[in-house]
Amino acid sequence: MVRAYDWIAYHAGESPERLAQIDLHSGRRYTYRQMHERTGRLAAALSKLGVQRGDRVALLANNSTDCMDAEFACMKLGAVYVPLNWRLTVPELTYILGDCGPRVLIHEDVFADAAQALGDACRIDHLVELNADGAESAFEACIAAAEPMEQIAGVTHDDLWTIMYTSGTTGHPKGAMITFGMTFWNVVNLTNPHRLFPGMVNLCVLPLFHTGGLNCYANPALHMGGTNVVMRSFDPGRTLAMLQDQDYGVTHFLAVPANYLFMSQHPDFDAADLTRLHVCGVGGAPTPVELIKIYAAKGKALQQGFGMTETSPLVTALTAEMAELKIGSSGRCAMHTELRIVDEDGQTVPEPDTVGELWVKGPNVTPGYWNRDDANASSFTDGWLHTGDAAYVDADGYVFIVDRWKDMYISGGENVYPAEVENVIYQLPGVGEVAVIGVPDERWGEVGQAVIVTKEGASLDEETVLKHCSERLARFKQPQSVRFVAEIPHNATGKILKRDLREANA
């Protein structure tokens, strides 16, 4: 029987006994044959619940193999998969589900109360509960009772596969529409610089509701016929152990800078042997230069890249060979993508090394936001997506992400990019984590404040930090105050919530 555009069915035919997924929490393992049957049964079960092509199916669950079962069941049906950020409150999720209108909400049992409230508020037809241990549940009963759906909907690259809601750091979150084509071209763009191959084994620690967790490298691993090892949540010590475990043979690992930072501060880090890893990808936020050097000293190049939910996500990639030669760069533009650096008038900057806003275009870029004509109008110009990131391109074509455009502050008429200041402060040995924000100032408009978490047992004071910065930064870039805190807030993907830091300072 012809199976159009079904990755799992293809590998079930070519290499049926190859491992597709390993769930570390429950111990479950699925070959491609088993995953194909399981997703086919789930697709049939969703169909019996009234899900048709184009209908939305939402999922509220921690990381598990069930997440990707739901995603690929939607592929077979032509339904639209909507993974939800489980750290959001019920009111926040109510907005999202009210926006996308799912017919079914699949939820983990630990979120039963929230799911019931959401079902009532958003009038969702069906709630289907799962158990992350793989134990008896409505989810497993649905799969067991259905006959596999062998023939999938005839989807094309232009059809919608996923709606992925942005983190919502300002205002309401927007639902980025992710097509089958976007997901495919992301795999193609990743293949060379991140050395994807059929036997790859990806350790997935980032949340699967986020594009980094789902599309770097979980979906690519399944497209290549590789294996995903799924961790319920990130733990520095266990992650270090998994990366060295010969029984799993992990080859690919992606994390945000905060993850790599916490691993580097773990007692087991110095003795850790990471030589079996083929690729250590890092993204989601600017990576401190000192952190890059720490991993380089262990023989591991942190391959920086830049991407967004709206770009599925890869836009630029740095190869391992260039990681130290172009330290701090997020790499060159992906093969099947275009980029520009533009000034405030939307004109391409004339010279290399000129900071402007990064704009992106290509088959990996979203066609727009779900139900948001206003956002589509303001976010695109002639097909170019405005990323909101300040960047420059050097004479060799390597892209440097300076900072989020919105995190930049202006002090005395000069633009200050916090990532540059943070890199300098990270040179101090007592700094565990730092975030620099702009705070109001009567004379200069805004000045910098360094918010610091010190390493355990370290002694550090404001005078030392300010003196260190005064010797290494232009005066307008130097922070004028230091705030020591026990913890810096992060979102579920590890990004620092600078908005929360600014509000706490108000």
Short mmCIF file of N, CA, C and O in Angstrom, two decimals, residues 1-14 32-33 35-41 43 68-69 71-78 148-157 161 180 184 219 222-225:
data_model
loop_
_atom_site.label_atom_id
_atom_site.label_comp_id
_atom_site.label_asym_id
_atom_site.label_seq_id
_atom_site.Cartn_x
_atom_site.Cartn_y
_atom_site.Cartn_z
N MET A 1 0.85 -1.19 0.00
CA MET A 1 0.00 0.00 0.00
C MET A 1 0.89 1.25 0.00
O MET A 1 1.91 1.31 0.68
N VAL A 2 0.50 2.23 -0.80
CA VAL A 2 1.28 3.47 -0.89
C VAL A 2 1.10 4.28 0.39
O VAL A 2 -0.01 4.47 0.85
N ARG A 3 2.22 4.73 0.94
CA ARG A 3 2.16 5.56 2.14
C ARG A 3 2.85 6.88 1.81
O ARG A 3 4.07 6.95 1.80
N ALA A 4 2.04 7.88 1.52
CA ALA A 4 2.60 9.16 1.11
C ALA A 4 3.06 9.96 2.32
O ALA A 4 2.28 10.22 3.24
N TYR A 5 4.32 10.34 2.31
CA TYR A 5 4.87 11.25 3.32
C TYR A 5 4.63 10.77 4.74
O TYR A 5 4.09 11.48 5.58
N ASP A 6 5.05 9.56 5.01
CA ASP A 6 4.95 9.01 6.36
C ASP A 6 6.33 8.49 6.75
O ASP A 6 6.72 7.39 6.36
N TRP A 7 7.07 9.30 7.48
CA TRP A 7 8.45 8.94 7.83
C TRP A 7 8.52 7.62 8.58
O TRP A 7 9.39 6.78 8.32
N ILE A 8 7.62 7.44 9.54
CA ILE A 8 7.68 6.27 10.40
C ILE A 8 7.34 5.01 9.59
O ILE A 8 8.00 3.96 9.75
N ALA A 9 6.35 5.11 8.72
CA ALA A 9 6.00 3.97 7.86
C ALA A 9 7.17 3.59 6.97
O ALA A 9 7.44 2.40 6.75
N TYR A 10 7.87 4.58 6.45
CA TYR A 10 9.02 4.30 5.57
C TYR A 10 10.08 3.49 6.30
O TYR A 10 10.55 2.45 5.81
N HIS A 11 10.46 3.95 7.50
CA HIS A 11 11.51 3.25 8.23
C HIS A 11 11.02 1.91 8.77
O HIS A 11 11.82 0.97 8.93
N ALA A 12 9.72 1.80 9.03
CA ALA A 12 9.16 0.52 9.45
C ALA A 12 9.29 -0.51 8.33
O ALA A 12 9.45 -1.71 8.59
N GLY A 13 9.27 -0.03 7.10
CA GLY A 13 9.48 -0.93 5.96
C GLY A 13 10.93 -1.23 5.69
O GLY A 13 11.29 -2.37 5.35
N GLU A 14 11.80 -0.23 5.86
CA GLU A 14 13.22 -0.40 5.54
C GLU A 14 14.01 -1.07 6.67
O GLU A 14 14.89 -1.90 6.41
N TYR A 32 10.86 0.91 15.00
CA TYR A 32 10.07 1.61 13.99
C TYR A 32 8.80 0.84 13.64
O TYR A 32 7.75 1.45 13.37
N ARG A 33 8.87 -0.47 13.64
CA ARG A 33 7.67 -1.27 13.38
C ARG A 33 6.63 -1.00 14.46
O ARG A 33 5.45 -0.77 14.16
N MET A 35 6.47 1.63 16.52
CA MET A 35 6.02 3.02 16.50
C MET A 35 5.03 3.25 15.36
O MET A 35 4.04 3.98 15.51
N HIS A 36 5.28 2.60 14.22
CA HIS A 36 4.36 2.73 13.09
C HIS A 36 2.98 2.17 13.45
O HIS A 36 1.94 2.80 13.19
N GLU A 37 2.97 1.01 14.08
CA GLU A 37 1.69 0.41 14.47
C GLU A 37 1.00 1.27 15.53
O GLU A 37 -0.21 1.51 15.47
N ARG A 38 1.79 1.73 16.48
CA ARG A 38 1.23 2.52 17.59
C ARG A 38 0.64 3.84 17.09
O ARG A 38 -0.48 4.22 17.48
N THR A 39 1.36 4.55 16.24
CA THR A 39 0.85 5.83 15.72
C THR A 39 -0.33 5.60 14.77
O THR A 39 -1.24 6.44 14.72
N GLY A 40 -0.33 4.47 14.06
CA GLY A 40 -1.47 4.15 13.21
C GLY A 40 -2.72 3.87 14.01
O GLY A 40 -3.83 4.31 13.64
N ARG A 41 -2.56 3.17 15.12
CA ARG A 41 -3.71 2.91 15.99
C ARG A 41 -4.21 4.20 16.64
O ARG A 41 -5.42 4.43 16.76
N ALA A 43 -3.90 7.23 15.45
CA ALA A 43 -4.56 8.02 14.42
C ALA A 43 -6.00 7.54 14.21
O ALA A 43 -6.94 8.34 14.10
N MET A 68 5.78 12.24 20.81
CA MET A 68 6.04 12.04 19.39
C MET A 68 5.06 11.05 18.77
O MET A 68 4.76 11.13 17.58
N ASP A 69 4.50 10.14 19.58
CA ASP A 69 3.41 9.30 19.08
C ASP A 69 2.23 10.17 18.66
O ASP A 69 1.64 9.96 17.60
N GLU A 71 2.31 13.35 17.85
CA GLU A 71 2.70 14.18 16.71
C GLU A 71 2.56 13.40 15.40
O GLU A 71 2.02 13.91 14.40
N PHE A 72 3.06 12.16 15.38
CA PHE A 72 3.06 11.39 14.13
C PHE A 72 1.72 10.74 13.84
O PHE A 72 1.42 10.42 12.69
N ALA A 73 0.88 10.59 14.86
CA ALA A 73 -0.50 10.19 14.60
C ALA A 73 -1.22 11.33 13.86
O ALA A 73 -2.00 11.08 12.94
N CYS A 74 -0.92 12.57 14.24
CA CYS A 74 -1.49 13.72 13.54
C CYS A 74 -0.99 13.76 12.09
O CYS A 74 -1.75 14.12 11.18
N MET A 75 0.25 13.37 11.87
CA MET A 75 0.77 13.31 10.50
C MET A 75 -0.08 12.36 9.65
O MET A 75 -0.46 12.68 8.52
N LYS A 76 -0.38 11.18 10.18
CA LYS A 76 -1.15 10.20 9.43
C LYS A 76 -2.57 10.70 9.12
O LYS A 76 -3.13 10.40 8.06
N LEU A 77 -3.14 11.46 10.05
CA LEU A 77 -4.51 11.96 9.90
C LEU A 77 -4.60 13.23 9.07
O LEU A 77 -5.67 13.57 8.55
N GLY A 78 -3.49 13.96 8.98
CA GLY A 78 -3.56 15.29 8.41
C GLY A 78 -4.11 16.29 9.41
O GLY A 78 -4.53 17.40 9.06
N PRO A 148 -4.93 -0.34 13.21
CA PRO A 148 -4.02 0.67 12.65
C PRO A 148 -4.55 1.31 11.37
O PRO A 148 -5.14 0.63 10.53
N MET A 149 -4.36 2.61 11.26
CA MET A 149 -4.69 3.33 10.04
C MET A 149 -3.50 3.25 9.11
O MET A 149 -2.46 3.84 9.36
N GLU A 150 -3.64 2.48 8.05
CA GLU A 150 -2.51 2.26 7.15
C GLU A 150 -2.32 3.39 6.15
O GLU A 150 -1.21 3.77 5.83
N GLN A 151 -3.41 3.94 5.62
CA GLN A 151 -3.32 4.98 4.59
C GLN A 151 -3.52 6.35 5.22
O GLN A 151 -4.56 6.62 5.82
N ILE A 152 -2.51 7.19 5.11
CA ILE A 152 -2.63 8.50 5.73
C ILE A 152 -3.29 9.47 4.77
O ILE A 152 -3.44 9.21 3.58
N ALA A 153 -3.66 10.61 5.31
CA ALA A 153 -4.19 11.70 4.48
C ALA A 153 -3.10 12.15 3.51
O ALA A 153 -1.91 12.14 3.84
N GLY A 154 -3.48 12.53 2.33
CA GLY A 154 -2.50 12.90 1.31
C GLY A 154 -1.94 14.29 1.54
O GLY A 154 -2.21 15.22 0.77
N VAL A 155 -1.16 14.44 2.57
CA VAL A 155 -0.62 15.75 2.91
C VAL A 155 0.50 16.14 1.96
O VAL A 155 1.15 15.29 1.34
N THR A 156 0.74 17.44 1.84
CA THR A 156 1.83 17.97 1.03
C THR A 156 2.70 18.86 1.92
O THR A 156 2.37 19.12 3.08
N HIS A 157 3.79 19.34 1.36
CA HIS A 157 4.68 20.23 2.11
C HIS A 157 3.99 21.52 2.53
O HIS A 157 4.44 22.19 3.47
N TRP A 161 1.23 21.09 9.89
CA TRP A 161 1.46 19.94 10.76
C TRP A 161 1.34 20.32 12.23
O TRP A 161 0.75 19.61 13.04
N PHE A 180 4.53 20.86 6.97
CA PHE A 180 5.35 19.68 6.71
C PHE A 180 6.62 20.08 5.96
O PHE A 180 7.70 19.55 6.22
N PHE A 184 10.58 19.52 6.99
CA PHE A 184 11.48 18.80 6.08
C PHE A 184 12.73 19.63 5.77
O PHE A 184 13.86 19.14 5.86
N ASN A 219 12.79 15.40 15.72
CA ASN A 219 12.20 15.10 14.42
C ASN A 219 13.24 14.73 13.37
O ASN A 219 13.04 13.78 12.61
N LEU A 222 14.17 11.07 13.64
CA LEU A 222 13.16 10.15 13.10
C LEU A 222 13.12 10.22 11.58
O LEU A 222 12.86 9.21 10.92
N HIS A 223 13.37 11.37 10.99
CA HIS A 223 13.45 11.46 9.54
C HIS A 223 14.62 10.64 9.01
O HIS A 223 14.52 9.99 7.96
N MET A 224 15.73 10.63 9.75
CA MET A 224 16.94 9.91 9.32
C MET A 224 16.88 8.43 9.66
O MET A 224 17.78 7.67 9.27
N GLY A 225 15.88 8.00 10.42
CA GLY A 225 15.84 6.60 10.84
C GLY A 225 16.74 6.34 12.04
O GLY A 225 17.19 5.21 12.26
#
